[in-house]
Amino acid sequence: FYWSGDSRQPRSQEEPPALFRQARVLECRMDSILSVFGSYVNWDVKSLLLFTAVFILTADYIKNRRPGSFPPGPRAFPIVGNLFTVDYNRTHESLTQVTDVKKIDHSKCHRLTNGTLAERYGDVYSLRMGQTWIVVLNRFDVLKEALVDQGDVLADRPNLPLLQDISQGLGVIFSNGKIWKQQRRFALSTLKHFGFGKKSLKPVILEEFSYCAKEFKSHKGKPFDPHLILNNAVSNIICSLVFGHRFEYGDEKFMELMSLPLFCNTFIIIYLKCLWLYLCTYRSSVKDFIRVEVKEHKHNWDPSDNRDYIDCYLSEIQMNKGQADDTFDEENLVVCVFDLFLAGSETTSTTLRWAFLYMVKYPEIQAKVQAEIDKVVGTSRQPSMEDRADLPYTDAVIHEIQRMSNIVPLSLPHVTTRDIRLGGYTIPKGVTIIPNLTSVLFDKNEWETPDAFNPGHFLNPEGKFVKRAAFIPFSAGKRVCLGENLARMELFLFFTSLMQHFTFSMPAGVKPVMDFRFGITLSPLPYEVCLTSR
């Protein structure tokens, strides 16, 4: 037969015309039936897709709608929530201000506190990131009420996949419950025994400064990037406490670890993937490095003579063996050392890099600091912690550097372990809490000139140093930074020693750039500086 579009010839030239007509009628009827059936199928698929979309959106709304007693916040998009309303290169600003951060002249104002989300929704507000609710806390009084007054309820970290990949629930930074309590208590007591935050640590810091100063002098006043040298110097101090020895700056493995970038910034999906891949790589490299040290310690270990943190931990493993609540083992030792290594180096070295920038930006402040140090310490001896009381202006400058540099702007996340009343709202168990330290360090109600570099924030009318309650760069409460005492000592001794020996300036024709790069810490953009021996 002939069919529509068929190129075949009839089987025989004698086939009757009536048969062709019947075939054409049958063909038309089939086309009509297929057309009606196709329209029905298309309509059914569209209906199914529409129903599915409506069902998902309705379920998302019912599941994620804010209860009446829950903190308010900006309207969330279906499914993704507020995920794409945050600038992940300036996350702390996105969570603090409601204006368009891209229209802000950051060269004129390093941080802003006007037009905040808190002014629209209150000091306690909520955001939905995908399917997860977070509550952001702003202002000193609110953070104090949460982290100090109700610290027991907020002592845990959220069970986030990224954090679990880093720590596996071990260590002292991201662990919870019994593991965290035992490991933090042991770390504090052991490091205190070895001079953590005490006067006995002074020789270790000043000795490391001498190696650092030698590296600085080798550049002979020419421009150089101080990042790696500062990382090496600060990391060696925690290495002395944890490993019992320092490393030469030229040590190949040590340099490889110190030169790894600690930041990753780009569009959110790429950002999270890159950060995760980087942290896994960094964690693996550092852990291998630590395991070599643990192996060497075990080989030379004398339980009667504990030389450092690792020796003490090995003794603790032996003492707790067989106990039901024992959390001490070699894997936990490796993660604890990793935590101490990371927390004890990056934040302090980053603060010192900000210090270099602020000194070159404000040469009159640099000169005033040097004059005070020359008067009190002179040039014939090294500074000591005893000098701090007699160096109020220098101490005020160090604190103002910490305030303005805002190293950990959002602290680390907490999670509610039971329902909690905060700021007049009820926050259920299991909600992630973000303490917005930026809102405290740049609060116009706490600081006379919050957006300006002003050492006077920490001086009384008589010129004496005064520490402000709202100065909480290390956070507060039970999860306050484990290395606060060490960091404060390092910053004072390093900064005063640097000001005693060097004058800082930018290369000819170059102005300091005070913008930042958001990552694990808030770090300055890479720069070069000139150090001239005094």
XYZ file of C-alpha atoms in Angstrom:
534
model
C 0.000 0.000 0.000
C 0.835 3.620 -0.348
C 1.243 5.316 3.079
C 1.712 9.000 3.567
C 5.314 9.866 2.878
C 6.186 6.305 1.796
C 8.449 6.172 -1.234
C 7.640 2.555 -2.004
C 5.904 1.760 -5.275
C 2.648 -0.280 -5.367
C 3.153 -4.019 -5.498
C 1.400 -4.143 -8.835
C 0.252 -1.652 -11.410
C -3.064 -3.504 -11.456
C -3.958 -2.813 -7.775
C -7.537 -1.357 -7.682
C -8.010 2.398 -6.975
C -10.732 1.619 -4.350
C -8.150 -0.068 -2.162
C -6.003 3.058 -2.215
C -8.958 5.197 -1.131
C -9.678 2.860 1.811
C -6.022 3.013 2.855
C -6.069 6.823 2.804
C -9.221 6.908 4.992
C -7.619 4.511 7.474
C -4.469 6.619 7.519
C -6.394 9.820 8.312
C -8.282 8.119 11.127
C -5.044 6.807 12.656
C -3.462 10.276 12.465
C -6.509 11.746 14.240
C -6.402 9.143 17.029
C -2.642 9.583 17.511
C -3.056 13.370 17.607
C -5.725 13.197 20.328
C -3.690 10.651 22.335
C -0.507 12.768 22.020
C -2.326 15.854 23.274
C -3.626 13.903 26.244
C -0.173 12.559 27.115
C 1.419 16.022 26.839
C -1.300 17.501 29.027
C -0.832 14.724 31.597
C 2.966 15.247 31.847
C 2.526 19.002 32.241
C -0.052 18.446 34.947
C 2.266 16.039 36.752
C 5.152 18.520 36.643
C 2.907 21.352 37.802
C 1.517 19.259 40.646
C 5.034 18.213 41.702
C 6.277 21.813 41.695
C 3.269 23.026 43.705
C 3.640 20.136 46.159
C 7.372 20.809 46.708
C 6.860 24.536 47.183
C 3.939 23.972 49.569
C 5.865 21.368 51.580
C 8.887 23.688 51.720
C 6.724 26.550 52.984
C 4.984 24.449 55.646
C 8.233 22.840 56.811
C 10.315 26.021 56.931
C 7.891 28.777 57.876
C 8.969 30.820 60.891
C 7.051 30.047 64.101
C 5.569 33.085 65.783
C 8.160 33.045 68.586
C 11.139 32.515 66.250
C 13.460 35.472 65.478
C 12.357 37.464 62.404
C 14.449 37.946 59.295
C 14.428 38.734 55.579
C 12.011 36.860 53.343
C 13.499 33.592 52.109
C 13.194 32.145 48.602
C 11.651 28.687 48.246
C 14.098 25.782 48.553
C 17.302 27.905 48.647
C 16.160 30.312 51.381
C 18.576 33.227 51.787
C 21.454 31.302 50.237
C 21.977 33.714 47.355
C 21.373 36.929 49.273
C 24.789 36.767 50.974
C 28.009 38.032 49.407
C 30.394 35.204 50.230
C 33.450 37.375 49.635
C 32.173 39.722 52.386
C 30.002 37.442 54.451
C 30.360 39.377 57.702
C 29.250 42.572 55.948
C 26.311 40.800 54.321
C 25.170 39.598 57.744
C 25.711 43.022 59.282
C 24.444 45.494 56.709
C 21.395 45.619 54.462
C 22.721 48.070 51.888
C 24.372 46.990 48.644
C 27.969 46.197 49.607
C 29.083 46.629 45.988
C 28.237 50.336 46.138
C 30.387 50.957 49.215
C 33.733 52.719 48.900
C 35.823 50.314 50.975
C 38.963 52.386 50.439
C 37.379 55.094 52.605
C 35.648 52.899 55.167
C 37.008 49.500 56.123
C 33.833 48.447 57.960
C 30.325 49.851 58.161
C 27.778 49.655 60.964
C 24.984 51.858 59.585
C 21.893 50.355 57.974
C 22.307 46.954 59.611
C 20.016 43.965 59.447
C 19.772 44.352 63.223
C 18.237 47.806 62.729
C 15.556 46.260 60.527
C 14.896 42.981 62.348
C 16.449 43.480 65.785
C 19.650 42.274 67.398
C 18.526 38.647 67.072
C 17.413 37.675 63.574
C 17.216 34.527 61.479
C 18.241 33.415 57.995
C 17.464 30.215 56.146
C 20.433 28.779 54.280
C 18.931 26.085 52.096
C 17.021 23.877 54.520
C 18.987 25.010 57.587
C 17.951 27.815 59.906
C 20.641 29.984 61.468
C 20.220 32.739 64.044
C 22.610 35.697 63.974
C 23.373 37.474 67.244
C 24.364 41.143 67.257
C 25.578 43.641 69.874
C 27.592 43.030 73.010
C 24.692 42.622 75.446
C 23.059 39.923 73.310
C 26.302 37.996 72.793
C 27.053 38.171 76.504
C 23.565 36.896 77.360
C 23.975 34.001 74.931
C 27.635 32.946 75.219
C 28.242 33.750 78.888
C 24.922 33.762 80.773
C 23.542 30.765 78.841
C 26.868 29.321 77.769
C 25.968 25.725 78.720
C 23.224 25.661 76.078
C 25.560 26.997 73.370
C 28.733 25.059 74.178
C 28.434 22.674 71.182
C 29.378 23.078 67.529
C 26.827 22.237 64.800
C 27.155 18.892 63.076
C 28.098 20.329 59.677
C 29.595 17.976 57.034
C 32.515 20.353 56.361
C 33.457 20.479 60.058
C 33.082 16.720 60.393
C 35.399 16.183 57.423
C 38.017 18.332 59.137
C 37.868 16.858 62.638
C 35.849 13.602 62.556
C 34.353 14.830 65.845
C 37.755 14.799 67.573
C 40.127 17.501 68.837
C 39.435 20.686 70.810
C 37.894 23.073 68.253
C 35.051 21.199 66.526
C 34.382 18.372 68.993
C 31.416 18.293 71.386
C 30.289 16.777 74.654
C 32.623 14.560 76.652
C 35.381 14.601 74.030
C 35.486 18.397 73.942
C 35.397 18.809 77.729
C 38.180 16.304 78.374
C 40.421 17.468 75.528
C 40.047 21.194 76.276
C 40.666 20.690 80.004
C 43.773 18.619 79.271
C 45.086 21.077 76.673
C 44.678 24.080 78.969
C 46.310 22.410 81.985
C 49.180 20.930 79.971
C 50.028 24.054 78.017
C 49.774 26.101 81.212
C 52.306 23.723 82.740
C 54.725 24.523 79.930
C 54.292 28.277 80.262
C 51.241 28.878 78.071
C 50.429 32.548 78.730
C 52.964 32.834 81.556
C 56.184 34.813 81.925
C 58.263 31.677 81.327
C 57.166 31.703 77.684
C 58.859 35.050 77.079
C 62.312 33.587 76.163
C 60.727 31.305 73.533
C 58.920 34.203 71.856
C 61.871 36.587 71.960
C 64.247 33.912 70.666
C 61.910 33.327 67.729
C 61.748 37.066 67.126
C 65.532 37.119 66.710
C 65.252 34.582 63.864
C 62.373 36.567 62.352
C 64.306 39.867 62.574
C 67.284 38.257 60.859
C 65.053 37.281 57.922
C 63.614 40.812 57.754
C 67.090 42.380 57.763
C 68.204 40.126 54.918
C 65.942 42.146 52.565
C 68.040 45.268 53.316
C 65.129 47.698 53.223
C 63.832 46.474 49.851
C 60.138 45.571 49.345
C 59.093 42.037 50.327
C 55.976 40.108 51.337
C 56.168 39.383 55.103
C 53.447 36.715 55.079
C 55.539 33.534 55.034
C 58.171 34.812 57.482
C 55.522 35.785 60.022
C 53.745 32.451 59.591
C 57.008 30.613 60.179
C 57.856 32.647 63.274
C 54.452 32.379 64.965
C 54.041 28.701 64.067
C 57.421 27.912 65.597
C 56.211 29.154 68.989
C 53.337 26.669 69.113
C 55.717 24.022 67.710
C 58.063 24.626 70.654
C 55.206 24.012 73.073
C 53.644 21.057 71.278
C 56.638 19.324 69.644
C 59.325 20.494 72.064
C 61.438 22.146 69.342
C 61.329 24.733 66.584
C 61.996 24.321 62.845
C 64.453 26.163 60.675
C 62.735 28.477 58.205
C 64.495 26.653 55.391
C 63.140 23.235 56.443
C 61.555 21.908 53.241
C 58.550 20.204 54.824
C 57.927 23.060 57.247
C 58.052 25.625 54.422
C 55.652 23.548 52.329
C 53.106 23.511 55.134
C 53.507 27.218 55.897
C 53.218 28.295 52.255
C 49.845 26.593 51.712
C 47.198 29.287 51.159
C 44.582 29.405 53.912
C 41.854 31.051 51.915
C 39.490 30.415 49.009
C 37.071 33.061 47.708
C 34.695 32.923 44.774
C 31.095 32.090 43.949
C 29.422 30.065 46.716
C 29.298 26.611 45.106
C 32.889 26.811 43.867
C 33.882 28.431 47.157
C 32.554 25.612 49.298
C 33.975 22.896 47.061
C 37.396 24.541 46.880
C 37.442 25.215 50.606
C 36.503 21.626 51.338
C 39.122 20.239 48.931
C 41.762 22.587 50.317
C 41.012 21.775 53.944
C 41.098 18.047 53.237
C 44.472 18.424 51.505
C 45.833 20.728 54.195
C 44.519 18.491 56.966
C 46.099 15.407 55.399
C 49.489 17.097 54.959
C 49.583 18.485 58.492
C 48.393 15.205 60.020
C 51.142 13.293 58.232
C 53.585 15.858 59.563
C 52.218 15.413 63.096
C 52.251 11.604 62.906
C 55.973 11.675 62.130
C 56.507 13.807 65.245
C 54.356 11.460 67.375
C 56.296 8.442 66.107
C 59.612 10.074 67.028
C 58.257 11.025 70.455
C 57.135 7.445 71.127
C 60.567 6.161 70.149
C 62.330 8.466 72.647
C 59.547 8.761 75.226
C 60.370 8.704 78.925
C 57.121 8.777 81.017
C 59.031 10.278 83.940
C 60.210 13.254 81.872
C 57.441 14.817 79.785
C 59.093 17.388 77.529
C 56.053 18.819 75.710
C 52.368 18.450 74.908
C 52.810 15.214 72.919
C 54.745 13.532 75.737
C 52.049 14.529 78.230
C 49.333 13.210 75.918
C 51.114 9.865 75.520
C 51.219 9.624 79.330
C 47.503 10.447 79.465
C 46.745 7.673 76.963
C 48.591 5.194 79.165
C 46.897 6.408 82.363
C 43.351 6.274 80.919
C 43.704 2.942 79.127
C 40.758 0.688 79.916
C 38.540 3.389 81.431
C 34.946 3.530 80.213
C 34.907 7.283 79.500
C 38.374 7.387 77.922
C 38.672 9.799 74.968
C 42.476 9.739 74.732
C 44.058 7.891 71.826
C 46.631 8.595 69.136
C 44.101 9.708 66.533
C 42.645 12.245 68.946
C 46.200 13.342 69.763
C 46.862 14.039 66.083
C 43.649 16.062 65.689
C 44.296 18.018 68.919
C 47.796 18.944 67.766
C 46.345 19.907 64.372
C 43.851 22.207 66.110
C 46.538 23.798 68.277
C 48.830 24.187 65.279
C 46.145 25.857 63.161
C 44.651 28.054 65.883
C 48.041 28.953 67.335
C 49.575 30.302 64.154
C 47.244 31.744 61.527
C 45.296 34.251 63.626
C 48.365 35.818 65.250
C 50.417 36.058 62.056
C 47.436 37.613 60.241
C 47.036 40.208 63.009
C 50.708 41.118 62.676
C 50.295 41.564 58.919
C 47.442 43.987 59.610
C 49.714 45.729 62.140
C 52.309 46.376 59.412
C 49.632 47.939 57.202
C 48.224 50.192 59.916
C 51.699 51.412 60.853
C 52.526 52.417 57.271
C 49.090 53.994 56.837
C 49.463 56.049 60.023
C 53.173 56.953 60.303
C 52.434 59.479 63.052
C 51.060 56.672 65.240
C 54.073 54.522 64.380
C 56.408 57.335 65.461
C 54.532 57.820 68.732
C 54.758 54.098 69.525
C 58.492 54.081 68.799
C 59.033 57.123 71.021
C 57.236 55.441 73.938
C 59.233 52.211 73.498
C 62.523 54.164 73.266
C 61.682 55.979 76.489
C 60.616 52.912 78.505
C 62.642 50.030 77.034
C 65.463 51.779 75.201
C 67.698 49.963 72.724
C 69.984 47.997 75.024
C 67.512 45.266 76.061
C 64.534 43.342 74.752
C 60.959 44.208 75.771
C 59.283 42.084 78.449
C 55.736 41.538 79.657
C 56.578 43.655 82.710
C 56.898 46.650 80.371
C 53.261 46.442 79.349
C 51.982 48.583 82.222
C 54.490 51.310 81.295
C 53.597 51.225 77.570
C 49.901 52.231 77.610
C 49.880 53.861 74.175
C 51.636 50.875 72.557
C 49.191 48.510 74.269
C 46.268 50.637 73.051
C 47.585 50.534 69.472
C 47.843 46.724 69.604
C 44.260 46.445 70.834
C 43.019 48.868 68.182
C 44.787 46.801 65.497
C 42.946 43.737 66.759
C 39.622 45.568 66.810
C 39.946 47.024 63.321
C 41.441 43.921 61.700
C 38.499 41.864 63.010
C 40.338 38.596 62.373
C 37.470 36.152 63.022
C 34.451 38.351 62.212
C 31.746 35.734 62.782
C 33.583 33.676 65.404
C 32.884 29.953 64.960
C 29.317 28.594 64.827
C 27.514 27.279 67.903
C 24.379 25.141 68.154
C 21.600 25.091 70.728
C 21.524 21.878 72.775
C 17.985 22.621 74.025
C 15.293 25.255 73.534
C 16.503 28.669 74.631
C 14.942 32.096 75.224
C 17.081 34.876 73.794
C 16.215 38.475 73.021
C 12.550 37.770 73.683
C 12.428 34.890 71.154
C 12.380 31.111 71.494
C 15.145 29.339 69.604
C 14.585 25.565 69.344
C 17.167 22.875 69.975
C 19.507 22.163 67.057
C 19.565 25.670 65.520
C 22.939 27.030 64.407
C 23.979 30.257 66.144
C 26.338 32.808 64.563
C 27.887 35.273 67.062
C 28.482 38.351 64.908
C 31.652 39.770 66.464
C 31.734 42.447 63.743
C 28.567 43.981 65.173
C 30.312 44.328 68.551
C 33.751 45.523 67.439
C 32.183 48.215 65.212
C 29.147 49.133 67.288
C 28.642 52.918 67.318
C 27.124 52.565 70.800
C 30.317 50.970 72.169
C 33.037 52.933 70.337
C 33.345 56.683 69.877
C 34.663 56.387 66.295
C 33.954 52.764 65.322
C 35.074 53.039 61.682
C 38.290 54.965 62.358
C 41.636 53.671 63.622
C 41.752 55.350 67.020
C 44.012 54.056 69.835
C 42.162 56.462 72.117
C 39.409 53.858 72.370
C 41.654 52.104 74.917
C 43.002 55.127 76.810
C 41.406 57.100 79.631
C 41.731 60.908 79.904
C 44.994 60.466 81.843
C 46.502 58.360 79.055
C 46.306 55.087 80.973
C 45.335 51.874 79.211
C 41.708 50.745 79.674
C 40.374 47.477 78.292
C 36.805 47.794 77.025
C 34.180 45.138 77.789
C 33.116 45.138 74.110
C 36.628 44.131 73.024
C 35.965 40.441 72.272
C 38.043 39.461 69.191
C 38.576 36.034 70.818
C 34.799 35.569 71.345
C 33.470 34.831 74.838
C 32.048 32.128 77.062
C 32.970 28.459 77.289
C 34.220 28.360 73.686
C 36.458 31.417 74.003
C 39.632 30.975 71.941
C 41.911 28.385 73.536
C 44.999 30.353 72.507
C 43.950 33.800 73.756
C 46.686 34.105 76.385
C 49.384 32.951 74.003
C 48.162 35.271 71.244
C 48.106 38.295 73.554
C 51.665 37.627 74.722
C 52.933 36.989 71.188
C 51.334 40.153 69.832
C 52.757 42.358 72.556
C 56.317 41.004 72.462
C 56.496 40.746 68.648
C 54.956 44.162 68.016
C 57.076 46.034 70.568
C 60.224 44.255 69.371
C 59.442 45.106 65.747
C 58.788 48.759 66.589
C 62.003 48.840 68.623
C 64.141 47.586 65.727
C 62.402 48.677 62.495
C 60.522 51.482 60.779
C 57.802 50.361 58.360
C 56.999 52.032 55.020
C 55.444 51.203 51.663
C 57.500 50.955 48.458
C 57.922 54.282 46.669
C 54.687 55.427 45.019
C 52.580 52.675 46.589
C 49.708 53.353 49.001
C 48.538 50.765 51.541
C 45.386 48.880 50.516
C 43.207 48.223 53.543
C 40.743 45.897 51.829
C 40.526 42.267 52.917
C 40.053 38.720 51.730
C 37.374 36.681 53.475
C 38.348 33.126 54.338
C 39.161 31.118 57.436
C 40.354 34.444 58.791
C 39.877 37.999 57.550
C 43.288 38.635 56.002
C 44.783 41.615 54.188
C 45.340 41.350 50.460
C 48.921 40.349 49.571
C 51.276 43.307 49.806
C 54.949 44.222 50.004
C 56.482 46.408 52.692
C 59.877 47.976 53.390
C 61.545 47.543 56.799
C 64.358 49.928 57.675
C 66.567 49.148 60.663
C 66.507 51.844 63.299
